[in-house]
Short mmCIF file of C-alpha atoms in Angstrom, two decimals:
data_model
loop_
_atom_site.label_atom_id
_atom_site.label_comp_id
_atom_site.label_asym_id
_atom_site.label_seq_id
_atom_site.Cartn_x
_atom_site.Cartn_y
_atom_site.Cartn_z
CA UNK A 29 -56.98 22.45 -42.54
CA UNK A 30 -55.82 24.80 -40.10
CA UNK A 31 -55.42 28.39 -41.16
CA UNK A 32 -53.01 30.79 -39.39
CA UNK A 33 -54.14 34.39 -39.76
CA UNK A 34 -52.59 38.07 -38.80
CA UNK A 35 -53.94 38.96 -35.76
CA UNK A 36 -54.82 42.12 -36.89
CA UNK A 37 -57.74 40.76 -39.45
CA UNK A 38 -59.28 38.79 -36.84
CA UNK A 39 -62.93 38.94 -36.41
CA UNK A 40 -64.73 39.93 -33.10
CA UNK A 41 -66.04 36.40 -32.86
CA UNK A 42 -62.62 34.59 -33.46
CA UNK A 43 -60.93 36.58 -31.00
CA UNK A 44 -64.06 36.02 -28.93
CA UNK A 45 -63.09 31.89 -29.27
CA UNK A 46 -59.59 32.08 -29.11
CA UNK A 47 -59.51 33.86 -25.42
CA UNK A 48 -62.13 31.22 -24.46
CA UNK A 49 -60.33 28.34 -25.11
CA UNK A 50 -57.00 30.03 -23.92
CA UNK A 51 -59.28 30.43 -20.33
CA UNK A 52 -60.51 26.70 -20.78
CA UNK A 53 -56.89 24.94 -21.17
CA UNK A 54 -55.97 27.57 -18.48
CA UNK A 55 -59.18 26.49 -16.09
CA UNK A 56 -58.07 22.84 -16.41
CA UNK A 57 -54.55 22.81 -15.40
CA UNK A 58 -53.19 22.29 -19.21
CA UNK A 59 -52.41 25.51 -20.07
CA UNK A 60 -49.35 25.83 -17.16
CA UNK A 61 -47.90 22.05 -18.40
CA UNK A 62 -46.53 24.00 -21.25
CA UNK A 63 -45.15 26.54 -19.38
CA UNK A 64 -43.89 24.14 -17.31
CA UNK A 65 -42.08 22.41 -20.47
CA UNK A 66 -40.90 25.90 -21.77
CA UNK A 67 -39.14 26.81 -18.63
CA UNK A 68 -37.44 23.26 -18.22
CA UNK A 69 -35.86 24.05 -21.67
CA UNK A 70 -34.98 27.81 -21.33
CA UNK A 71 -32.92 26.29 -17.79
CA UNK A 72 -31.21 23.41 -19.61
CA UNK A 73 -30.28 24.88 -22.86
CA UNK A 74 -26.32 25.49 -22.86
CA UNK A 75 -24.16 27.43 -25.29
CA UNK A 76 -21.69 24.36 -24.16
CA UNK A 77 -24.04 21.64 -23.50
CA UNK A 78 -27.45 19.67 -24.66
CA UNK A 79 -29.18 22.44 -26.21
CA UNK A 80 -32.56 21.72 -27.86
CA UNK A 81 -35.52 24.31 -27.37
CA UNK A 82 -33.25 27.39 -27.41
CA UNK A 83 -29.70 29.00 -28.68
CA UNK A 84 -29.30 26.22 -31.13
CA UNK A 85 -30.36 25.02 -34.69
CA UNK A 86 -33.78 23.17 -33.40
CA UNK A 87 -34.52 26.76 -31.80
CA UNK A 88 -37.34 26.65 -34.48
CA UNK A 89 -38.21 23.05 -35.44
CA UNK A 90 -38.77 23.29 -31.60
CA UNK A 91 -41.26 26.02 -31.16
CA UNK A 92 -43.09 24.91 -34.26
CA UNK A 93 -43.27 21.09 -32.41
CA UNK A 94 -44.83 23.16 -29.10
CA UNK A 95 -46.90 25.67 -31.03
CA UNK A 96 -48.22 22.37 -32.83
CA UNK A 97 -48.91 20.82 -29.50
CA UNK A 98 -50.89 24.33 -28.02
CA UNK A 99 -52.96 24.34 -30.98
CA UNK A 100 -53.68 21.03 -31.25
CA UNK A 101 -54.80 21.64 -27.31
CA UNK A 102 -57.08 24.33 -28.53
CA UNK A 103 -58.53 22.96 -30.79
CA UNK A 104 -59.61 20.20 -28.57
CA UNK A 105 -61.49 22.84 -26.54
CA UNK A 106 -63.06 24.39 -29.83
CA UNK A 107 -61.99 22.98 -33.08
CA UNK A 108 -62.36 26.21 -34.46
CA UNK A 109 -59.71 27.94 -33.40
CA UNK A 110 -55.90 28.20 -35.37
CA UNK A 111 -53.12 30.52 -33.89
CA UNK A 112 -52.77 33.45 -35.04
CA UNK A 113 -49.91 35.32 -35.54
CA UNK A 114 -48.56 39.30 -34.42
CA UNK A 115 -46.55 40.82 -37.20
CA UNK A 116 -44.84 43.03 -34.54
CA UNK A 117 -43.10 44.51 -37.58
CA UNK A 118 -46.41 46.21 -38.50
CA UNK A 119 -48.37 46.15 -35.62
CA UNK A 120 -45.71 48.27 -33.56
CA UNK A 121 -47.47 50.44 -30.92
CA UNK A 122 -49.14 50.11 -27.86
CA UNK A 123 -51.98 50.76 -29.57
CA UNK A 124 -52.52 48.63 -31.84
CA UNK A 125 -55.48 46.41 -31.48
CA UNK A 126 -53.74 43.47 -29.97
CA UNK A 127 -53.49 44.81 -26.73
CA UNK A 128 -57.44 45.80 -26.76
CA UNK A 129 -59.44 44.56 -23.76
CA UNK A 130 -61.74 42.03 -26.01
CA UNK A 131 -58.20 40.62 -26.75
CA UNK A 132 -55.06 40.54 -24.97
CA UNK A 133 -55.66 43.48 -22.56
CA UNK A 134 -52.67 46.36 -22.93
CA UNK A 135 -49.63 47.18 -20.87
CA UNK A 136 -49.05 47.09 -16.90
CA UNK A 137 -49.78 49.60 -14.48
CA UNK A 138 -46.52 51.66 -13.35
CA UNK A 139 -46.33 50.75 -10.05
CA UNK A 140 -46.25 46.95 -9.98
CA UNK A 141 -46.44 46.08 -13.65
CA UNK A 142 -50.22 44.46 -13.35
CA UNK A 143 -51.96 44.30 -16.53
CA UNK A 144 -55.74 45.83 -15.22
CA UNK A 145 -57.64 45.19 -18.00
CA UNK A 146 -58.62 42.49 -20.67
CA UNK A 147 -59.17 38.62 -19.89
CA UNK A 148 -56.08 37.76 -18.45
CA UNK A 149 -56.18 40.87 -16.08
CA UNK A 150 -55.44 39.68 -12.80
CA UNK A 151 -58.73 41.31 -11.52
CA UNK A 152 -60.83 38.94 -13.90
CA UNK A 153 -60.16 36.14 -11.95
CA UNK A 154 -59.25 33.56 -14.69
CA UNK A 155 -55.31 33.77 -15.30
CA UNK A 156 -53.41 32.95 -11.76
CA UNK A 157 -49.79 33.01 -12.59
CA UNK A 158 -48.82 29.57 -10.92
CA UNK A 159 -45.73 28.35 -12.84
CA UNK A 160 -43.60 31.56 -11.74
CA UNK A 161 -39.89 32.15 -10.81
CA UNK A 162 -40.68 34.62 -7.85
CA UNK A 163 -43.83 35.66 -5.53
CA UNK A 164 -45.76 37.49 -7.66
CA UNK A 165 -49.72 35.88 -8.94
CA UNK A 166 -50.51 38.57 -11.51
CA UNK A 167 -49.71 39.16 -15.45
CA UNK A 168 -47.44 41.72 -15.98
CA UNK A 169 -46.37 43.87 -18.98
CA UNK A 170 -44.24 46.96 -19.64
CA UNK A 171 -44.73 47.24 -23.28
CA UNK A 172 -41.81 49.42 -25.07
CA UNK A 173 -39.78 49.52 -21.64
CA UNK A 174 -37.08 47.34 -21.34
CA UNK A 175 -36.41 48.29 -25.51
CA UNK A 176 -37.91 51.62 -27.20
CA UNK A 177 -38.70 49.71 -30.81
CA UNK A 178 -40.15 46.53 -32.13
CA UNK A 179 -37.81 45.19 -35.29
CA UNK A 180 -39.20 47.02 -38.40
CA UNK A 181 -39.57 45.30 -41.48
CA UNK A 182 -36.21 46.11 -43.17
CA UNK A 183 -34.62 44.56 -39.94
CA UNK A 184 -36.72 41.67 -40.84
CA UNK A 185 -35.80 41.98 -44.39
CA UNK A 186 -32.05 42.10 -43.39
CA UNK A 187 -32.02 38.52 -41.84
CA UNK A 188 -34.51 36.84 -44.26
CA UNK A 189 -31.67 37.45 -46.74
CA UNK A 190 -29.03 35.32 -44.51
CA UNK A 191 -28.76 32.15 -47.04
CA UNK A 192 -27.40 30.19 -44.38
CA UNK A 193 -29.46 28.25 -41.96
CA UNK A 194 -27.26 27.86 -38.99
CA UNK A 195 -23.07 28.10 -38.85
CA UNK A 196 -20.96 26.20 -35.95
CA UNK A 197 -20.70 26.10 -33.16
CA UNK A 198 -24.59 25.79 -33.56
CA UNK A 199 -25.34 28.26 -30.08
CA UNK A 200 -25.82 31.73 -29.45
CA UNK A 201 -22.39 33.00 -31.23
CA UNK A 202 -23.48 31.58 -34.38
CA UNK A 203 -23.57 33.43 -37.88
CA UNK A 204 -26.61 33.10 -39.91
CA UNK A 205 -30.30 33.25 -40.27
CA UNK A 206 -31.38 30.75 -37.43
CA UNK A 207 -29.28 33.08 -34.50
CA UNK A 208 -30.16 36.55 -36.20
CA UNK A 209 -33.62 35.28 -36.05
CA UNK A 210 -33.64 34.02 -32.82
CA UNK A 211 -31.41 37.89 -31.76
CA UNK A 212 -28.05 36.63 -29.64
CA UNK A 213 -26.54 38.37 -32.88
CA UNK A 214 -26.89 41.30 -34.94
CA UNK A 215 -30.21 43.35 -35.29
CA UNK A 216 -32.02 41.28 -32.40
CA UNK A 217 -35.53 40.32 -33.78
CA UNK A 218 -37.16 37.35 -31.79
CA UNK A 219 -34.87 38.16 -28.41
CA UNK A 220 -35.88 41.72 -28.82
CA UNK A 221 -39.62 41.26 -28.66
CA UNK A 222 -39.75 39.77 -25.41
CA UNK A 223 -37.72 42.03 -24.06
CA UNK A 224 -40.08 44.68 -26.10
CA UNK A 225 -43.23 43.04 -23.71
CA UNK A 226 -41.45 42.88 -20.42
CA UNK A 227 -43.56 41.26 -17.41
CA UNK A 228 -43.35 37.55 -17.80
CA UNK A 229 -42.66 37.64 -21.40
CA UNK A 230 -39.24 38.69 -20.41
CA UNK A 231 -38.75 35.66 -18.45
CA UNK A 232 -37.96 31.98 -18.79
CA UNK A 233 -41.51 31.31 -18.12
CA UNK A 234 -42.76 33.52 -20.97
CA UNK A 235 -46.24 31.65 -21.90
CA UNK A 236 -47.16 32.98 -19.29
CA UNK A 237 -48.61 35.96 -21.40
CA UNK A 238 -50.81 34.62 -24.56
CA UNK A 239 -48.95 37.13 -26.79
CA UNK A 240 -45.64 34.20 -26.57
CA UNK A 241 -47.72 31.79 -29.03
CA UNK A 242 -48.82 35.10 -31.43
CA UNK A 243 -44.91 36.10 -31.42
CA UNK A 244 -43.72 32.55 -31.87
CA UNK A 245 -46.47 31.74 -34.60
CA UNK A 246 -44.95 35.06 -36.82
CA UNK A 247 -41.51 33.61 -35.44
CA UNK A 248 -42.67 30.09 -37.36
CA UNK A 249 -43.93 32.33 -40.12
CA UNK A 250 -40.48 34.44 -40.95
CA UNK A 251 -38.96 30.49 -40.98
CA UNK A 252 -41.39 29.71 -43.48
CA UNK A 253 -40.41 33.24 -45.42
CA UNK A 254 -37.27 32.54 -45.59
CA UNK A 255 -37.59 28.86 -46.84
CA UNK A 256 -39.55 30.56 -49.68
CA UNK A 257 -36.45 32.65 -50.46
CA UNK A 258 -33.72 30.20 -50.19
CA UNK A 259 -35.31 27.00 -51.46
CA UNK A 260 -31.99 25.33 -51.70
CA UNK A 261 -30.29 25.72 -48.33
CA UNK A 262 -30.91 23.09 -46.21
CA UNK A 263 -31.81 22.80 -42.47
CA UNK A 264 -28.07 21.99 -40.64
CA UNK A 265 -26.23 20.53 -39.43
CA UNK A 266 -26.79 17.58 -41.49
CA UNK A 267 -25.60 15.14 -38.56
CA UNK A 268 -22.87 14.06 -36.08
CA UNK A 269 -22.96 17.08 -34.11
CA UNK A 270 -22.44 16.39 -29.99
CA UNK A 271 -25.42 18.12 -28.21
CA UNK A 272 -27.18 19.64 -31.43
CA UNK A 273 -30.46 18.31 -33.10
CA UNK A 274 -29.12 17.10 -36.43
CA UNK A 275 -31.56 17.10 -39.11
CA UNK A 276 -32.70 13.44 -38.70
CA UNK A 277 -32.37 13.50 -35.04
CA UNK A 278 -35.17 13.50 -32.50
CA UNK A 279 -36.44 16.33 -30.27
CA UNK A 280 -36.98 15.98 -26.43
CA UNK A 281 -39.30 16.03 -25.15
CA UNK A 282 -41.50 14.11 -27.90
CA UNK A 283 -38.47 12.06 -28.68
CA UNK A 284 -40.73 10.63 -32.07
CA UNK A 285 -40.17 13.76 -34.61
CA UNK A 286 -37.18 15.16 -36.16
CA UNK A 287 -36.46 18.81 -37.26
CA UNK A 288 -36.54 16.89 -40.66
CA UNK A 289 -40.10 15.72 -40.28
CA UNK A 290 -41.37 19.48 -39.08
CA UNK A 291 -39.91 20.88 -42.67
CA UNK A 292 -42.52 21.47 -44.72
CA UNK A 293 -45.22 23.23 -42.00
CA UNK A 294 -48.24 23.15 -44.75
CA UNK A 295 -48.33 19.30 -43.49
CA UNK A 296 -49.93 21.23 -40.30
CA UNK A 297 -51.30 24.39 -41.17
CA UNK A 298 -51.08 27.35 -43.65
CA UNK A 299 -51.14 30.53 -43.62
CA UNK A 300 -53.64 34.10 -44.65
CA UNK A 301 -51.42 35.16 -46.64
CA UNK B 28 -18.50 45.17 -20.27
CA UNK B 29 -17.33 47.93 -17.53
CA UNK B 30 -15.59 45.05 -14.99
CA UNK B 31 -13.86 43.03 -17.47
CA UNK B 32 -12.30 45.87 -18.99
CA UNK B 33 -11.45 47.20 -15.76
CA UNK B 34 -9.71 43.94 -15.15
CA UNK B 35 -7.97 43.65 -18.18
CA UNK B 36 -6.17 46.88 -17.99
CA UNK B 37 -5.58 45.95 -14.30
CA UNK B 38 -3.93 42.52 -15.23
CA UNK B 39 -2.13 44.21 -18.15
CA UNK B 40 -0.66 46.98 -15.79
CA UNK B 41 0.47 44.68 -13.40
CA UNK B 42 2.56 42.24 -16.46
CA UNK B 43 3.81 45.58 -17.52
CA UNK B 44 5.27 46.32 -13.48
CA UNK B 45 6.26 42.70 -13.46
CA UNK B 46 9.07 43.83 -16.50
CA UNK B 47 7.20 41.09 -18.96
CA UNK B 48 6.54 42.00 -23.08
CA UNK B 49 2.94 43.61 -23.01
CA UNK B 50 0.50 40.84 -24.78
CA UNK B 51 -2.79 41.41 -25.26
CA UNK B 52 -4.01 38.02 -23.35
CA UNK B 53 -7.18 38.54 -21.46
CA UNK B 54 -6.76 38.43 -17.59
CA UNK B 55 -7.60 34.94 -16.91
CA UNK B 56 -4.72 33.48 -19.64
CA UNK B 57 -2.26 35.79 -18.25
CA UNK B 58 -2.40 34.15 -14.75
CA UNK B 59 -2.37 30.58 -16.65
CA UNK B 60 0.93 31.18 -17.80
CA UNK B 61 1.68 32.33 -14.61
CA UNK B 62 2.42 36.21 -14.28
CA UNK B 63 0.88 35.93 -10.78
CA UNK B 64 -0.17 39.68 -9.94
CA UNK B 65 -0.83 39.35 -5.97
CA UNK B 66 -1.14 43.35 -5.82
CA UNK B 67 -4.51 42.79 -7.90
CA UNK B 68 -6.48 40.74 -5.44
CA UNK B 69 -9.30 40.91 -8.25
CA UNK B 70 -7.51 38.81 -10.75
CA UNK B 71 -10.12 35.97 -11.59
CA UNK B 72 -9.72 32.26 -11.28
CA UNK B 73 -7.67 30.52 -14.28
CA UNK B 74 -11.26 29.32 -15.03
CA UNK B 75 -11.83 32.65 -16.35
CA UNK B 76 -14.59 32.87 -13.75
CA UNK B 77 -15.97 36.46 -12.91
CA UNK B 78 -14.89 37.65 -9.18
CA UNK B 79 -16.83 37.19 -6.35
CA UNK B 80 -19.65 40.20 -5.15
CA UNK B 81 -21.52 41.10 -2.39
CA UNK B 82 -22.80 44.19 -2.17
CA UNK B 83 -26.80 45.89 -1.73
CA UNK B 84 -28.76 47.06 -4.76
CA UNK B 85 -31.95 48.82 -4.14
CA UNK B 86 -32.17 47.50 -0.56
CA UNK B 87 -31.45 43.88 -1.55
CA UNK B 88 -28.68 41.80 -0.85
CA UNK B 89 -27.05 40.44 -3.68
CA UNK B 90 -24.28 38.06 -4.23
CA UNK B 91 -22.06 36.00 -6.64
CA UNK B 92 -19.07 33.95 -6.35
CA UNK B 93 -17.67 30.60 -7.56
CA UNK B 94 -18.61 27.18 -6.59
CA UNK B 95 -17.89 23.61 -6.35
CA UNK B 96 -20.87 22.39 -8.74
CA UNK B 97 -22.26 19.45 -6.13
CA UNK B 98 -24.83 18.98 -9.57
CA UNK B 99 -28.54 17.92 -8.71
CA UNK B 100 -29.58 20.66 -7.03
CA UNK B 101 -32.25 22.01 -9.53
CA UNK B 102 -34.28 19.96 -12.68
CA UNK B 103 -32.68 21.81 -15.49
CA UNK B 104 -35.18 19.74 -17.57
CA UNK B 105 -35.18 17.70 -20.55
CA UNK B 106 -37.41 14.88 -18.82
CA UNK B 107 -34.84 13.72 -15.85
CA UNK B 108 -32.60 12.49 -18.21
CA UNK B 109 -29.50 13.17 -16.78
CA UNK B 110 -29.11 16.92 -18.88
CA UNK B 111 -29.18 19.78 -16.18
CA UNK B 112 -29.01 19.83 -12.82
CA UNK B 113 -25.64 21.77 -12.79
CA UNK B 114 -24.73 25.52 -12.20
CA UNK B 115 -24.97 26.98 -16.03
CA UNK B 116 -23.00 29.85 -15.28
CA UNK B 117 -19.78 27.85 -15.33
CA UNK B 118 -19.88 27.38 -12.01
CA UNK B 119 -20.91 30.60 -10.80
CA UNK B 120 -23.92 31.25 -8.37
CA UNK B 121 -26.12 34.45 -7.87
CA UNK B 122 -28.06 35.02 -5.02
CA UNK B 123 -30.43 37.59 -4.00
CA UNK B 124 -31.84 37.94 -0.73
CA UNK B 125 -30.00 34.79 -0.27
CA UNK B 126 -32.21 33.02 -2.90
CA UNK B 127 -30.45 31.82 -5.49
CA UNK B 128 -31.11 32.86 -9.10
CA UNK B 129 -30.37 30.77 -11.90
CA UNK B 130 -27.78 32.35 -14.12
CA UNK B 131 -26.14 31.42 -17.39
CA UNK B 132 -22.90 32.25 -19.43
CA UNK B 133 -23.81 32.97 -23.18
CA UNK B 134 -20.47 31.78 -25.70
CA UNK B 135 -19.41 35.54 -25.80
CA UNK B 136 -19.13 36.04 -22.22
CA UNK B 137 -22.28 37.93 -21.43
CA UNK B 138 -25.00 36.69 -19.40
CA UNK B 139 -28.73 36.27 -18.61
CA UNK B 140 -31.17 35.24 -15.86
CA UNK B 141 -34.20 33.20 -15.59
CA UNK B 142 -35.89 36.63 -14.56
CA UNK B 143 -34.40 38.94 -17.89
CA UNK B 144 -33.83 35.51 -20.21
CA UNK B 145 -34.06 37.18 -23.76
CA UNK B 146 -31.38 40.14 -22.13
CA UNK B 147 -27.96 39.57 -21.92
CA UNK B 148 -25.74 41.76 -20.13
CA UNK B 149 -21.86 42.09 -19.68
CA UNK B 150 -21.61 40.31 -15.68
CA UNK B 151 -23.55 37.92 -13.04
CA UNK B 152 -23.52 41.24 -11.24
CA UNK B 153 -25.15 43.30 -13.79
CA UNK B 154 -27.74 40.37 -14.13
CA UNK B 155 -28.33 40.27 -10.92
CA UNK B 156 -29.11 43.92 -10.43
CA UNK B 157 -31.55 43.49 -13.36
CA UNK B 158 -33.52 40.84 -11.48
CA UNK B 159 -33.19 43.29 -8.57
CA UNK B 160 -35.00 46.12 -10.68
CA UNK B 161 -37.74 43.49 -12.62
CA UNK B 162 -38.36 41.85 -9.09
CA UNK B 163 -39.77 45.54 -8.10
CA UNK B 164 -39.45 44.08 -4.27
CA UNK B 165 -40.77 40.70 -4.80
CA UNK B 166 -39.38 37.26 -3.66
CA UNK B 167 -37.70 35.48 -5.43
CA UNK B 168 -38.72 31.42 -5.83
CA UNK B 169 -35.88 28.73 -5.40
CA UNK B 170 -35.30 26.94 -8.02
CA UNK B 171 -36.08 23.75 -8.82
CA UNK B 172 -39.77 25.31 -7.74
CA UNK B 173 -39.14 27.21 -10.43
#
């Protein structure tokens, strides 16, 4: 069974496995497919259309479908490799061990935004930025620029309370926990950490940068949270809704699972802690 | 939202001149019901659609206006099934350097950018300025390369 950790208690060796397989799907072409998927989504979800990936309820039975997917990817290059996660709650600074160069390599130089150090460093050879939306090759970052502060944990705390799943008209002016999480309203938390990362995180084609499975694995993780605290409110809507994933509906691109069926994540995976 | 203010108080000065009740309707209603305000060449569209731009920002050209959604133009995704390939701005297009950027309209009126996606900011102008200062002098692609 897979096991999700913090990506602060990883060890030198499972960091050490986890960039290698990143570099492997990267090497063979399979890596940019799901940027490729991730960008087709962020362009055709509408606040007034089809939305599926984004600014709607499947927002997370979504992710956790393509987070499945990546893993399941890595793990085909070393089967003993999970995703981890980045509490960026806790793991707030620039500092903090994430951005080390054995893992993710830190922020990007001033002048162009170029990340110059870690595996994905331009410089290293091994992460071409193909699947862009202008000219430029190279991983960039501006960590803490385009916002001052990552969420904190009472921010956190604030929407975990939201008892409500998702409230019509199911897009980014919704009430409840699904849009707070996701940040089009109120404190910001999921929104606000890409932002937080700037470079291609900011972008539609965020996974780009590695850190966009870490942030969407603790993304997965808060769902999971806050299924633990509201065991009786239901995914919604419950069905009939024009352009919105109902709960027995199926999810492009897959088109053979339904937010219903992606529920109960310890089907998949657990977690440290 | 500087330029939607701006045009509110504009369209509400000129019902006021016109000797009509003051109402707090945005702009775009007003001229629905037809308080036409030809002294405020900036009143929008009755489709509520921002006014046209064209101005340069940091050295770069950059433009937005309306247009006639001819559809098809770009993959908006979702496996060629007929969802996207539209304008998602309403049918309003941003262009910098003549390169068009793909720009949406979030349900509260504020917008975003494939290049600042997880941003949203008050006008296609002010997105387009922000793609302007994250493109730091690169090109943008065309979509549907992108």
């Amino acid at each position: 069974m897979t096991v999700r950790k913090n990506q602060a208690s990883l060890t030198a060796e499972e960091k050490r496995r986890f960039v290698a397989a990143l570099l492997e799907l990267k090497r063979t072409g399979r890596y940019d497919a799901f940027v490729t998927t991730h960008n087709a989504f962020i362009l055709g979800d509408t606040d007034n259309g089809e939305r599926t990936g984004h600014r709607s309820p499947s927002f997370l039975p979504w992710h956790r479908r393509f987070l499945l997917e990546f893993e399941r990817a890595l793990q085909s290059v070393d089967a003993s490799v999970a995703l981890p996660y980045w509490d960026w709650s806790a793991d707030r600074s620039t500092r903090s061990s994430l951005w080390a160069p054995d893992f993710l390599g830190g922020t990007g130089r001033s002048r162009d935004g170029q990340v110059m150090d870690g595996p994905f460093a331009a410089s290293a050879g091994n992460w071409p930025i193909t699947v862009r939306v202008d000219g430029r090759t190279f991983l960039r970052r501006a960590l803490g620029a385009g916002v001052s502060e990552l969420p904190t944990r009472a921010e956190v705390d604030s929407v975990l309370a939201m008892a409500t799943y998702d409230m019509a008209p199911w897009n980014s002016g919704s009430d409840g926990f699904r849009n707070h999480l996701e940040g089009w309203r109120g404190v910001n938390l999921h929104n606000r950490v890409h932002v937080w990362v700037g470079g291609q995180m900011a972008t539609g084609v965020s996974p780009n940068d590695p850190v966009f499975w870490l942030h969407h694995a603790y993304i997965d993780k808060l769902w999971a949270e806050w299924q633990r605290r509201h065991p009786s409110s239901p995914y919604l809507p419950g069905g009939g809704t024009p352009n919105v994933v109902d709960l027995n509906e199926t999810m492009k691109p897959w088109n053979d699972t339904t937010p219903a069926a992606l529920l109960d994540h310890t089907r998949h995976y657990t977690f440290d802690v | 939202m500087p330029e939607l203010t701006r045009r509110r108080a504009l369209g509400a000065a000129a019902v006021v001149a016109a000797g009509v009740p003051l109402v707090a309707l945005p702009a775009a209603r007003a001229d629905d019901q037809g308080h036409h305000t030809p002294e405020v060449p900036e009143t929008p569209a009755a489709s509520g659609a921002p006014a046209a731009f064209d101005e340069i920002y940091k050295g770069r050209r950059i433009q937005g206006r309306t247009v006639t959604d001819g559809g098809g133009h770009h993959g908006g995704g979702h496996g060629g099934d007929g969802h996207g390939g539209g304008h998602h701005g309403g049918g309003y297009a941003v262009f910098v350097d003549g390169v068009e950027l793909h720009v949406m309209r979030n349900a509260d009126g504020s917008w975003i950018s494939v290049i600042s996606h997880y941003d949203p900011v008050d006008t296609p102008r002010a997105a387009a300025r922000a793609a302007v200062d994250e493109l730091q002098g690169a090109r943008l692609l065309p979509f549907p390369s992108n």
